[in-house]
XYZ file of N, CA and C in Angstrom:
786
model
N -20.682 -0.103 -27.976
C -20.699 0.932 -26.987
C -20.206 2.215 -27.631
N -19.602 2.278 -28.402
C -18.611 3.182 -29.178
C -19.954 3.957 -29.687
N -20.490 3.279 -30.501
C -21.910 3.867 -31.216
C -22.840 4.464 -30.477
N -22.921 4.062 -29.323
C -23.982 4.542 -28.356
C -23.489 5.992 -27.797
N -22.154 6.177 -27.548
C -21.661 7.243 -26.970
C -21.810 8.490 -27.949
N -21.325 7.641 -29.329
C -21.401 8.702 -30.525
C -22.827 9.406 -30.714
N -23.852 8.565 -30.454
C -25.288 9.047 -30.568
C -25.572 10.226 -29.711
N -24.826 9.578 -28.369
C -25.150 10.714 -26.968
C -24.639 12.176 -26.998
N -23.553 11.948 -28.051
C -22.993 13.372 -28.060
C -21.633 13.297 -27.631
N -21.345 11.944 -26.660
C -20.099 12.144 -26.079
C -18.840 12.143 -26.733
N -18.931 11.571 -28.164
C -17.616 11.108 -29.027
C -18.656 11.531 -30.308
N -17.370 11.824 -31.222
C -17.738 11.932 -32.695
C -18.734 10.384 -33.206
N -19.405 10.631 -34.170
C -19.950 9.637 -34.819
C -18.992 8.735 -35.859
N -18.633 7.853 -35.356
C -17.804 6.831 -36.242
C -18.554 6.008 -37.081
N -18.051 5.356 -37.954
C -18.604 4.260 -39.251
C -18.403 3.162 -38.542
N -19.009 1.839 -39.013
C -18.921 0.513 -38.618
C -17.571 0.398 -39.026
N -16.982 0.816 -40.099
C -15.923 0.418 -40.740
C -14.746 0.831 -39.800
N -14.823 2.078 -39.260
C -13.874 2.795 -38.302
C -13.688 1.926 -36.925
N -15.101 1.544 -36.267
C -15.338 0.692 -35.194
C -14.546 -0.411 -35.514
N -14.444 -1.178 -36.292
C -13.951 -2.351 -36.681
C -12.770 -2.363 -36.545
N -11.903 -1.424 -37.386
C -10.574 -1.131 -37.418
C -10.179 -0.942 -36.138
N -10.785 -0.146 -35.323
C -10.157 -0.121 -33.645
C -10.350 -1.337 -33.044
N -11.227 -2.205 -33.341
C -11.147 -3.336 -32.590
C -10.138 -4.367 -32.861
N -9.935 -4.224 -34.384
C -8.777 -5.281 -34.599
C -7.429 -4.773 -34.342
N -7.142 -3.348 -33.778
C -5.755 -2.832 -33.626
C -6.046 -3.027 -32.054
N -7.153 -3.101 -31.100
C -7.040 -3.429 -29.897
C -6.839 -4.665 -29.578
N -7.083 -5.866 -30.306
C -6.971 -7.180 -30.273
C -5.318 -7.445 -30.541
N -4.766 -6.579 -31.278
C -3.175 -6.895 -31.572
C -2.440 -6.586 -30.193
N -2.906 -5.263 -29.468
C -2.514 -4.902 -28.424
C -2.555 -5.768 -27.417
N -3.993 -6.132 -26.961
C -4.300 -7.248 -25.826
C -4.444 -8.274 -26.278
N -4.225 -9.600 -25.832
C -4.579 -11.055 -26.358
C -5.839 -11.095 -25.848
N -6.796 -11.433 -26.476
C -8.070 -11.445 -26.303
C -8.444 -13.423 -26.404
N -7.776 -13.974 -27.011
C -8.050 -15.323 -27.281
C -7.801 -16.211 -26.135
N -7.251 -17.469 -26.343
C -7.064 -18.687 -25.266
C -5.168 -18.568 -25.677
N -4.714 -18.972 -24.572
C -3.390 -19.443 -24.465
C -3.184 -20.654 -23.548
N -2.025 -21.471 -23.836
C -1.841 -22.837 -23.265
C -1.398 -22.472 -21.887
N -1.780 -23.421 -20.834
C -1.105 -23.391 -19.645
C 0.161 -23.242 -19.274
N 1.200 -23.603 -20.141
C 2.681 -23.551 -20.041
C 2.924 -22.075 -20.316
N 2.220 -21.416 -21.124
C 2.503 -20.080 -21.246
C 2.273 -19.431 -20.054
N 0.887 -19.876 -19.361
C 0.217 -19.027 -18.326
C 1.224 -19.099 -17.260
N 1.847 -20.227 -16.959
C 2.892 -20.617 -15.981
C 4.088 -20.278 -15.991
N 4.536 -19.768 -17.513
C 5.838 -18.811 -17.615
C 5.495 -17.371 -16.974
N 4.331 -17.080 -17.409
C 4.107 -15.571 -17.237
C 4.420 -15.405 -15.714
N 3.434 -16.411 -14.977
C 3.465 -16.328 -13.506
C 4.928 -16.467 -12.931
N 5.528 -17.138 -13.487
C 7.004 -17.312 -12.843
C 7.752 -16.274 -13.296
N 7.310 -15.354 -13.607
C 8.039 -13.951 -14.066
C 7.855 -13.068 -13.093
N 6.544 -12.833 -12.305
C 6.390 -12.130 -11.559
C 7.078 -11.868 -10.612
N 7.119 -10.433 -10.180
C 7.852 -10.144 -9.307
C 7.264 -9.843 -7.837
N 7.925 -10.641 -6.532
C 7.187 -10.394 -5.287
C 7.669 -9.282 -4.469
N 7.285 -8.497 -3.732
C 7.703 -7.394 -2.757
C 8.040 -8.063 -1.744
N 9.242 -7.654 -1.056
C 9.291 -7.856 0.397
C 8.877 -7.255 1.291
N 7.700 -7.903 2.220
C 7.316 -6.993 3.381
C 8.100 -6.510 4.390
N 9.575 -7.027 4.334
C 10.177 -6.746 5.776
C 10.303 -7.641 6.792
N 9.459 -8.655 6.579
C 9.235 -9.778 7.776
C 9.678 -10.965 7.012
N 10.593 -11.498 7.616
C 10.717 -13.097 6.850
C 10.035 -14.105 6.946
N 9.018 -13.928 8.069
C 7.936 -15.219 8.422
C 6.843 -14.629 7.539
N 6.394 -13.440 7.491
C 5.439 -12.896 6.558
C 5.812 -13.146 5.106
N 7.207 -12.795 4.850
C 7.426 -13.398 3.260
C 7.279 -14.922 3.145
N 7.324 -15.558 3.969
C 7.403 -16.974 3.932
C 5.892 -17.379 3.616
N 4.900 -16.792 4.383
C 3.536 -17.011 4.348
C 3.002 -16.522 2.903
N 3.491 -15.542 2.215
C 3.031 -15.334 0.993
C 3.870 -16.060 -0.083
N 4.695 -16.908 0.357
C 5.747 -17.468 -0.811
C 6.821 -16.548 -1.374
N 7.046 -15.615 -0.812
C 8.103 -14.769 -1.345
C 7.670 -13.410 -0.928
N 6.649 -12.815 -0.991
C 6.257 -11.447 -0.701
C 4.989 -10.934 -1.375
N 4.740 -9.817 -1.375
C 3.326 -9.406 -2.008
C 3.628 -9.517 -3.706
N 2.528 -9.893 -4.222
C 2.307 -10.372 -5.568
C 1.953 -9.228 -6.410
N 3.160 -9.039 -7.423
C 2.829 -8.112 -8.387
C 1.270 -8.632 -9.226
N 0.935 -7.840 -10.181
C -0.236 -8.104 -11.138
C -1.262 -8.464 -10.196
N -1.655 -8.409 -8.753
C -2.692 -8.974 -8.244
C -3.023 -7.958 -7.046
N -4.326 -7.872 -6.621
C -4.885 -6.943 -5.223
C -4.736 -8.128 -3.915
N -4.108 -7.119 -2.973
C -3.847 -7.638 -1.531
C -4.532 -6.913 -0.764
N -5.549 -7.562 0.026
C -6.394 -6.704 1.197
C -5.587 -6.860 2.547
N -5.485 -5.954 3.258
C -4.962 -6.077 4.819
C -6.119 -5.467 5.504
N -6.776 -6.475 6.346
C -7.844 -6.058 7.180
C -7.491 -6.432 8.592
N -7.956 -5.617 9.615
C -7.629 -5.634 10.886
C -8.436 -4.831 11.604
N -8.387 -4.663 13.056
C -8.833 -3.611 13.638
C -7.938 -2.561 13.771
N -8.131 -1.465 14.484
C -6.999 -0.310 14.322
C -5.913 -0.685 15.120
N -4.943 0.070 14.939
C -3.429 -0.209 15.466
C -3.153 -1.831 15.464
N -3.278 -2.474 14.312
C -3.099 -3.937 13.946
C -1.790 -3.971 12.977
N -1.359 -3.017 12.489
C 0.051 -2.903 11.706
C -0.511 -2.776 10.213
N -1.426 -2.589 9.743
C -2.003 -2.425 8.376
C -1.118 -1.122 7.943
N -1.300 -0.055 8.411
C -0.622 1.094 7.562
C 1.077 0.967 7.830
N 1.209 0.419 8.645
C 2.883 0.075 8.906
C 3.317 -0.627 7.904
N 2.835 -1.694 7.492
C 3.033 -2.581 6.181
C 3.060 -1.753 5.040
N 1.874 -0.764 4.891
C 1.668 0.187 3.262
C 2.968 1.051 3.456
N 3.480 1.436 4.461
C 4.674 2.517 4.549
C 6.068 1.509 4.198
N 5.977 0.202 4.730
C 6.908 -0.594 4.459
C 7.279 -0.933 3.013
N 6.098 -0.986 2.530
C 5.817 -1.384 1.021
C 6.472 -0.203 0.133
N 6.350 1.055 0.519
C 6.523 2.255 -0.171
C 8.114 2.015 -0.377
N 9.098 1.517 0.758
C 10.330 1.325 0.670
C 10.519 -0.081 -0.323
N 10.024 -1.124 0.001
C 10.362 -2.343 -0.849
C 10.090 -2.023 -2.527
N 9.163 -1.129 -2.453
C 9.075 -0.772 -4.117
C 10.167 -0.231 -4.873
N 11.061 0.403 -3.910
C 12.039 0.969 -4.563
C 13.181 0.147 -4.520
N 13.353 -0.624 -4.004
C 14.553 -1.657 -3.807
C 15.128 -2.350 -5.242
N 16.261 -2.828 -5.372
C 16.446 -3.613 -6.509
C 15.845 -4.852 -6.589
N 15.823 -5.313 -7.697
C 15.039 -6.790 -7.829
C 15.807 -7.606 -7.083
N 17.208 -7.705 -6.942
C 17.938 -8.630 -5.973
C 17.881 -8.447 -4.807
N 17.050 -7.507 -4.252
C 16.808 -7.206 -2.961
C 15.068 -7.667 -2.682
N 14.692 -8.277 -3.700
C 13.289 -8.570 -3.479
C 12.416 -7.270 -3.688
N 12.804 -6.306 -4.257
C 11.924 -5.196 -4.466
C 11.515 -5.079 -6.135
N 11.104 -3.588 -6.098
C 10.248 -3.511 -7.634
C 10.961 -2.708 -8.267
N 12.093 -2.052 -7.970
C 12.816 -1.217 -8.861
C 11.892 -0.004 -9.402
N 10.856 0.656 -8.691
C 9.879 1.325 -9.135
C 9.582 2.483 -8.168
N 8.487 3.264 -8.455
C 7.896 4.173 -7.684
C 6.791 3.508 -6.590
N 6.273 4.133 -5.752
C 5.011 3.710 -4.967
C 3.908 5.062 -4.906
N 2.727 4.475 -5.124
C 1.466 5.474 -5.080
C 0.814 5.111 -4.013
N 0.333 6.497 -3.248
C -0.158 5.911 -2.088
C -1.536 7.020 -2.114
N -2.648 6.450 -1.901
C -3.979 7.077 -1.861
C -4.450 6.990 -0.648
N -4.515 7.852 0.229
C -4.643 8.243 1.795
C -6.046 8.636 1.817
N -6.871 7.777 2.605
C -8.457 8.048 2.748
C -8.516 8.307 4.493
N -7.590 8.139 5.219
C -7.699 8.715 6.623
C -6.849 9.499 7.235
N -5.869 9.628 6.650
C -4.751 10.739 7.299
C -3.648 10.010 7.946
N -3.438 8.785 7.422
C -2.506 7.622 8.139
C -1.222 7.505 7.547
N -1.048 8.789 6.150
C 0.295 8.576 5.492
C 1.214 9.517 6.396
N 2.442 8.815 6.618
C 3.418 9.633 7.538
C 4.787 9.867 6.671
N 5.415 10.624 5.951
C 6.483 10.680 5.614
C 7.661 10.387 6.420
N 7.588 10.995 7.819
C 8.565 10.823 8.216
C 8.912 9.423 8.613
N 7.903 8.500 8.555
C 8.046 6.837 8.822
C 8.883 6.292 7.590
N 8.627 6.949 6.300
C 9.632 6.625 5.038
C 10.709 7.049 5.632
N 11.439 8.092 5.850
C 12.526 8.622 6.231
C 13.467 7.739 7.217
N 12.433 7.440 8.555
C 13.381 6.407 9.586
C 13.770 5.144 8.545
N 12.472 4.448 7.793
C 12.794 3.135 7.464
C 14.130 3.415 6.410
N 14.135 4.534 5.776
C 15.120 4.806 4.616
C 16.455 4.720 5.360
N 16.482 5.481 6.358
C 17.833 5.478 7.333
C 18.072 4.026 7.773
N 17.429 3.281 8.201
C 17.792 2.093 8.497
C 18.109 1.250 7.395
N 17.983 1.620 6.500
C 18.432 0.690 5.241
C 19.347 1.064 4.496
N 19.839 2.508 4.942
C 20.891 2.717 4.307
C 20.365 3.663 3.131
N 19.469 3.890 2.805
C 19.056 4.562 1.385
C 18.941 5.938 1.360
N 19.150 6.789 0.622
C 18.895 8.404 0.603
C 17.517 8.760 1.044
N 17.359 9.305 1.813
C 16.069 9.790 2.356
C 15.298 10.578 1.513
N 15.827 11.645 0.772
C 15.074 12.692 0.037
C 14.830 11.728 -1.474
N 15.484 10.820 -1.788
C 15.330 10.031 -2.865
C 14.158 9.020 -2.723
N 13.890 8.752 -1.588
C 12.924 7.583 -1.148
C 11.602 8.449 -0.739
N 11.800 9.555 -0.683
C 10.389 10.410 -0.349
C 9.986 11.179 -1.774
N 10.944 11.350 -2.719
C 10.467 11.736 -4.246
C 10.037 10.673 -4.814
N 10.260 9.456 -4.658
C 9.821 8.381 -5.546
C 8.233 7.878 -4.893
N 7.800 8.285 -4.081
C 6.633 8.166 -3.428
C 5.764 9.170 -3.490
N 4.540 8.870 -4.311
C 3.486 9.816 -4.940
C 2.273 9.722 -3.792
N 1.562 10.668 -3.125
C 0.751 10.644 -2.243
C -0.449 11.665 -2.558
N -1.637 11.105 -2.245
C -2.559 12.294 -2.164
C -3.934 11.598 -1.295
N -4.402 12.760 -0.738
C -5.415 12.348 0.427
C -6.812 12.524 -0.561
N -7.810 11.399 -0.097
C -9.241 11.683 -0.984
C -10.180 11.999 0.416
N -11.063 12.529 0.005
C -12.006 13.132 0.903
C -13.466 12.709 0.885
N -13.705 12.059 -0.609
C -15.016 11.436 -0.790
C -14.908 10.505 -1.411
N -15.731 9.316 -1.614
C -15.577 8.181 -2.360
C -15.492 8.609 -3.758
N -16.172 9.578 -4.245
C -16.008 10.075 -5.784
C -14.684 10.592 -5.912
N -14.079 11.435 -5.004
C -12.573 11.664 -5.220
C -11.702 10.638 -5.147
N -11.863 9.661 -4.396
C -11.142 8.306 -4.400
C -11.350 7.688 -5.670
N -11.946 7.645 -6.590
C -12.189 7.051 -7.672
C -11.639 8.034 -8.745
N -11.781 9.204 -8.512
C -10.936 10.146 -9.644
C -9.297 10.222 -9.572
N -9.004 9.895 -8.341
C -7.637 9.870 -8.047
C -7.017 8.405 -8.546
N -8.121 7.520 -8.726
C -7.320 6.331 -9.097
C -7.367 6.567 -10.825
N -7.879 7.383 -11.417
C -7.767 7.725 -12.521
C -6.567 8.487 -12.932
N -6.346 9.330 -12.096
C -4.907 10.506 -12.156
C -3.748 9.322 -11.795
N -4.025 8.281 -11.206
C -3.012 7.428 -11.146
C -2.583 6.704 -12.528
N -3.829 6.245 -13.081
C -3.237 5.503 -14.229
C -2.693 6.461 -15.181
N -2.756 7.855 -15.007
C -2.282 8.425 -16.020
C -0.831 8.979 -15.650
N -0.518 8.873 -14.346
C 1.028 8.568 -13.710
C 1.639 7.712 -14.204
N 1.254 6.565 -14.222
C 1.818 5.500 -14.640
C 2.190 5.092 -16.008
N 1.713 5.852 -16.996
C 2.272 6.020 -18.250
C 3.500 6.776 -18.519
N 3.922 7.485 -17.370
C 5.035 8.413 -17.604
C 6.276 8.054 -16.827
N 6.098 7.109 -15.415
C 7.194 6.524 -14.902
C 6.743 5.035 -14.203
N 7.342 4.400 -13.997
C 7.731 2.671 -13.534
C 7.222 2.675 -12.297
N 6.301 2.586 -11.848
C 5.568 2.242 -10.350
C 5.385 0.658 -10.280
N 5.832 0.573 -8.946
C 5.800 -1.094 -8.605
C 4.407 -1.291 -7.503
N 4.074 -0.340 -7.054
C 2.967 -0.840 -6.282
C 1.984 0.515 -5.955
N 0.512 -0.149 -5.852
C -0.078 1.066 -5.445
C -1.245 0.829 -4.375
N -1.086 1.609 -3.421
C -1.515 1.445 -1.998
C -2.913 2.270 -1.680
N -4.224 2.020 -1.204
C -5.207 2.638 -0.826
C -5.249 2.274 0.440
N -5.285 3.205 1.525
C -5.345 2.972 3.101
C -6.350 4.048 3.446
N -7.595 3.803 3.526
C -8.315 2.395 3.272
C -9.277 2.709 2.108
N -9.381 1.562 1.497
C -10.257 1.457 0.159
C -11.797 1.560 0.917
N -12.375 1.308 2.160
C -13.716 1.355 2.331
C -14.207 2.359 3.240
N -13.205 3.365 3.690
C -13.638 4.105 4.885
C -14.527 5.232 4.270
N -14.142 5.623 2.994
C -15.160 6.589 2.488
C -16.489 6.115 2.015
N -16.390 5.051 1.381
C -17.847 4.452 1.123
C -18.650 4.113 2.065
N -17.984 3.763 3.521
C -18.918 3.562 4.540
C -19.717 4.742 4.860
N -18.896 6.014 5.120
C -19.332 7.389 5.511
C -20.267 8.121 4.559
N -20.010 7.696 3.309
C -20.769 8.530 2.103
C -21.988 7.889 1.845
N -21.977 6.540 2.149
C -23.008 5.820 1.804
C -23.831 5.381 2.980
N -24.608 5.612 3.957
C -25.182 5.248 5.115
C -26.226 4.703 5.300
N -26.844 3.723 5.939
C -28.169 3.143 6.045
C -28.189 1.948 4.815
N -29.378 1.134 5.237
C -29.700 -0.129 4.053
C -30.197 0.474 2.886
N -30.708 1.755 2.691
C -31.142 2.031 1.625
C -29.918 2.542 0.371
N -29.039 2.810 1.213
C -27.731 3.086 0.176
C -26.824 2.225 0.178
N -26.755 0.845 0.678
C -26.142 -0.229 0.671
C -26.039 -1.063 -0.838
N -26.863 -0.718 -1.651
C -26.950 -1.470 -3.078
C -25.916 -0.423 -3.744
N -25.992 0.916 -3.605
C -25.411 2.065 -4.570
C -23.952 1.613 -4.155
N -23.908 1.825 -2.823
C -22.328 1.644 -1.930
C -21.681 0.528 -2.565
N -22.125 -0.852 -2.417
C -21.548 -1.783 -3.017
C -21.423 -1.882 -4.767
N -22.284 -1.213 -5.299
C -22.059 -0.913 -6.515
C -20.694 0.079 -7.191
N -20.605 1.012 -6.392
C -19.718 1.956 -6.344
C -18.218 1.378 -5.997
N -18.577 0.713 -4.893
C -17.231 0.120 -4.600
C -16.505 -0.970 -5.552
N -17.547 -1.512 -6.194
C -17.054 -2.816 -7.018
C -16.466 -2.020 -8.349
N -16.828 -1.026 -8.664
C -16.677 -0.193 -9.753
C -15.117 0.256 -9.732
N -15.185 0.679 -8.217
C -13.561 1.192 -7.880
C -12.524 -0.102 -7.973
N -13.080 -1.170 -7.368
C -12.456 -2.351 -7.267
C -12.233 -2.892 -8.839
N -12.713 -2.801 -9.770
C -12.565 -3.251 -11.145
C -11.609 -2.340 -11.834
N -11.794 -0.919 -11.313
C -10.594 -0.120 -12.084
C -9.630 -0.355 -11.557
N -9.209 -0.644 -9.958
C -7.986 -0.926 -9.747
C -7.448 -2.232 -10.430
N -8.017 -3.245 -10.680
C -7.872 -4.631 -11.306
C -7.222 -4.310 -12.332
N -7.871 -3.258 -13.264
C -7.504 -2.893 -14.829
C -6.045 -2.398 -14.711
N -5.873 -1.538 -13.781
C -4.694 -0.920 -13.290
C -3.234 -1.923 -13.324
N -3.917 -2.960 -12.601
C -2.682 -3.985 -12.194
C -2.630 -4.629 -13.302
N -3.527 -5.155 -14.024
C -3.616 -5.618 -15.426
C -2.481 -5.280 -16.305
N -2.707 -3.743 -16.543
C -2.029 -3.068 -17.583
C -0.524 -2.852 -17.203
N -0.511 -2.295 -15.938
C 0.681 -1.920 -15.600
C 1.934 -2.895 -15.002
N 1.242 -4.042 -14.521
C 1.818 -4.823 -13.542
C 2.249 -4.499 -12.264
N 1.341 -3.691 -11.501
C 1.989 -3.441 -10.387
C 1.365 -4.022 -9.169
N 1.815 -4.042 -8.131
C 1.149 -4.702 -6.690
C 0.294 -3.734 -6.505
N -1.009 -4.016 -6.213
C -2.266 -3.112 -5.680
C -2.333 -3.643 -4.075
N -2.170 -2.878 -3.197
C -2.476 -3.190 -1.723
C -3.700 -2.231 -1.213
N -4.693 -2.891 -0.700
C -5.795 -1.926 0.020
C -6.098 -2.362 1.638
N -6.333 -1.394 2.528
C -6.399 -1.792 3.768
C -7.945 -1.838 3.672
N -8.519 -2.587 4.864
C -9.789 -2.549 4.756
C -10.014 -2.636 6.509
N -11.409 -1.775 6.801
C -11.799 -1.884 8.343
C -12.674 -3.314 8.523
N -12.635 -3.214 9.729
C -13.604 -4.477 10.089
C -14.843 -3.924 11.056
N -15.526 -4.786 11.005
C -16.898 -4.550 11.921
C -17.309 -5.629 12.903
N -18.022 -5.324 13.864
C -18.415 -6.568 14.786
C -19.583 -7.448 14.380
N -19.006 -8.903 14.577
C -19.952 -9.887 14.049
C -20.760 -10.175 14.937
N -22.097 -9.740 14.629
C -23.181 -9.947 15.958
C -23.706 -11.100 15.967
N -23.595 -11.708 14.839
C -23.814 -13.393 15.046
C -22.836 -14.299 15.645
N -21.799 -13.913 16.154
C -20.575 -14.886 16.643
C -21.147 -15.394 18.037
N -20.932 -16.628 18.196
C -21.278 -17.192 19.379
C -20.271 -17.048 20.523
N -20.627 -16.681 21.824
C -19.395 -16.798 22.804
C -19.007 -18.109 22.960
N -17.843 -17.913 23.791
C -16.950 -19.028 24.089
C -15.635 -19.449 23.815
N -14.815 -20.262 23.962
C -13.669 -20.398 23.512
C -13.282 -20.886 22.162
N -14.417 -21.747 21.599
C -14.457 -22.362 20.592
C -15.222 -21.547 19.294
N -15.461 -20.460 19.662
C -16.365 -19.472 18.784
C -15.290 -19.037 17.250
N -16.259 -18.640 16.329
C -15.638 -18.040 15.412
C -14.896 -16.690 15.506
N -14.479 -15.648 14.530
C -13.890 -14.498 15.071
C -15.029 -13.522 15.316
N -14.657 -12.444 16.044
C -15.587 -11.479 16.781
C -16.321 -10.167 15.685
N -15.184 -10.313 14.593
C -15.214 -9.356 13.714
C -14.950 -9.728 12.314
N -15.467 -8.952 11.215
C -15.362 -9.151 9.947
C -15.011 -8.283 9.006
N -14.216 -8.472 7.963
C -13.954 -7.227 7.150
C -14.989 -6.397 6.272
N -15.138 -5.175 6.107
C -16.479 -4.616 5.781
C -16.142 -4.785 4.127
N -17.233 -4.681 3.411
C -17.382 -4.746 2.134
C -17.979 -6.085 1.201
N -18.288 -7.016 2.192
C -18.951 -8.098 1.894
C -18.221 -9.075 0.751
N -19.168 -9.599 0.237
C -18.648 -10.552 -1.059
C -17.964 -9.586 -2.193
N -18.393 -8.478 -2.542
C -17.839 -7.726 -3.484
C -16.309 -7.473 -3.359
N -15.790 -6.978 -2.178
C -14.346 -6.911 -1.965
C -13.592 -8.262 -2.078
N -14.318 -9.434 -1.424
C -13.858 -10.263 -0.885
C -13.376 -11.022 -2.359
N -14.126 -10.849 -3.357
C -13.977 -11.675 -4.723
C -13.140 -10.698 -5.806
N -12.950 -9.411 -5.416
C -12.168 -8.596 -6.255
C -10.605 -9.167 -5.834
N -10.209 -9.225 -4.491
C -8.910 -9.639 -3.841
C -8.250 -10.922 -4.261
N -7.192 -10.960 -4.579
C -6.492 -12.489 -4.882
C -6.024 -13.086 -3.725
N -5.464 -12.026 -2.667
C -4.842 -12.291 -1.444
C -5.490 -11.475 -0.066
N -5.914 -12.404 0.724
C -6.420 -11.678 1.723
C -5.883 -11.733 3.187
N -4.994 -10.597 3.953
C -4.413 -11.078 4.895
C -5.230 -10.436 6.243
N -5.389 -11.238 7.303
C -6.059 -10.876 8.567
C -5.133 -10.279 9.435
N -4.940 -9.227 9.965
C -4.174 -8.787 11.079
C -4.920 -8.458 12.336
N -4.545 -8.837 13.457
C -4.634 -8.596 15.038
C -3.581 -8.452 15.706
N -4.202 -8.012 16.991
C -2.958 -7.393 17.860
C -2.653 -8.648 18.512
N -1.318 -8.802 19.196
C -0.775 -9.868 19.640
C -0.671 -9.328 21.271
N 0.577 -10.007 22.037
C 0.823 -9.527 23.228
C 1.755 -8.083 23.284
N 1.665 -7.193 23.693
C 2.553 -6.212 23.595
C 2.668 -5.632 22.535
N 3.740 -5.327 21.849
C 3.733 -4.797 20.424
C 3.660 -5.864 19.492
N 3.594 -7.036 19.470
C 3.612 -8.178 18.712
C 2.173 -8.089 17.749
N 2.337 -8.556 16.538
C 1.102 -8.501 15.889
C 1.096 -9.562 15.035
N -0.255 -10.268 15.029
C -0.485 -11.721 14.122
C -1.103 -11.326 12.925
N -0.760 -12.086 11.944
C -1.279 -12.186 10.374
C -1.227 -13.450 10.318
N -2.462 -13.785 9.323
C -2.734 -15.021 8.727
C -3.588 -15.018 7.593
């Protein structure tokens, strides 16, 4: 690949010896071989979990939102997805003994849902310094799918400078749905969405952060009517998004102000 880029003029032409030297250096930094299962287990046990602020939801997640993985929150509007995202901005800054991440939070907003005043209220309830909490949250508004991808590249650069505990994208699919419309653009949309999710996974693997994305839902036209029918809606993104996420949480409205998650 490096040789192809050099021929295209994107990079200087490198000799085979220099390319092999870079490959050996990369192999020392990133483990590319096998390891025994006991080592994998030891690494898993050291993973940090961020509290959601709900004891029952933490119990469902066996401690909270797992770092080193992508968690998807999908559900209809006003089902509590963005509220949980704001709560995770607070949890990321809590000390480890309070099931926090002792880091900063990064928020990519694609639907205009980010509300710093919510963070102030949450910080006040927890007895945290409101100004410090706001200064530890980096937010950006994305306006197109291409802009959303470029913001993720900027996020990777920020993480080399400071310790971040969570990356939030609210929502991950909204701009892809509007920028790629119709069946003719479906293949390209899924390809671009897959590349975005792959880039997000690389950030998660490299920096050990928790990635939380929200997702819209669409009507399931093939759902059968009746009390024993399946769900009437399903998350957007298809198999591309489903396979990219390690944890998927479904939100729906309950009675009154209650919200149901499973």
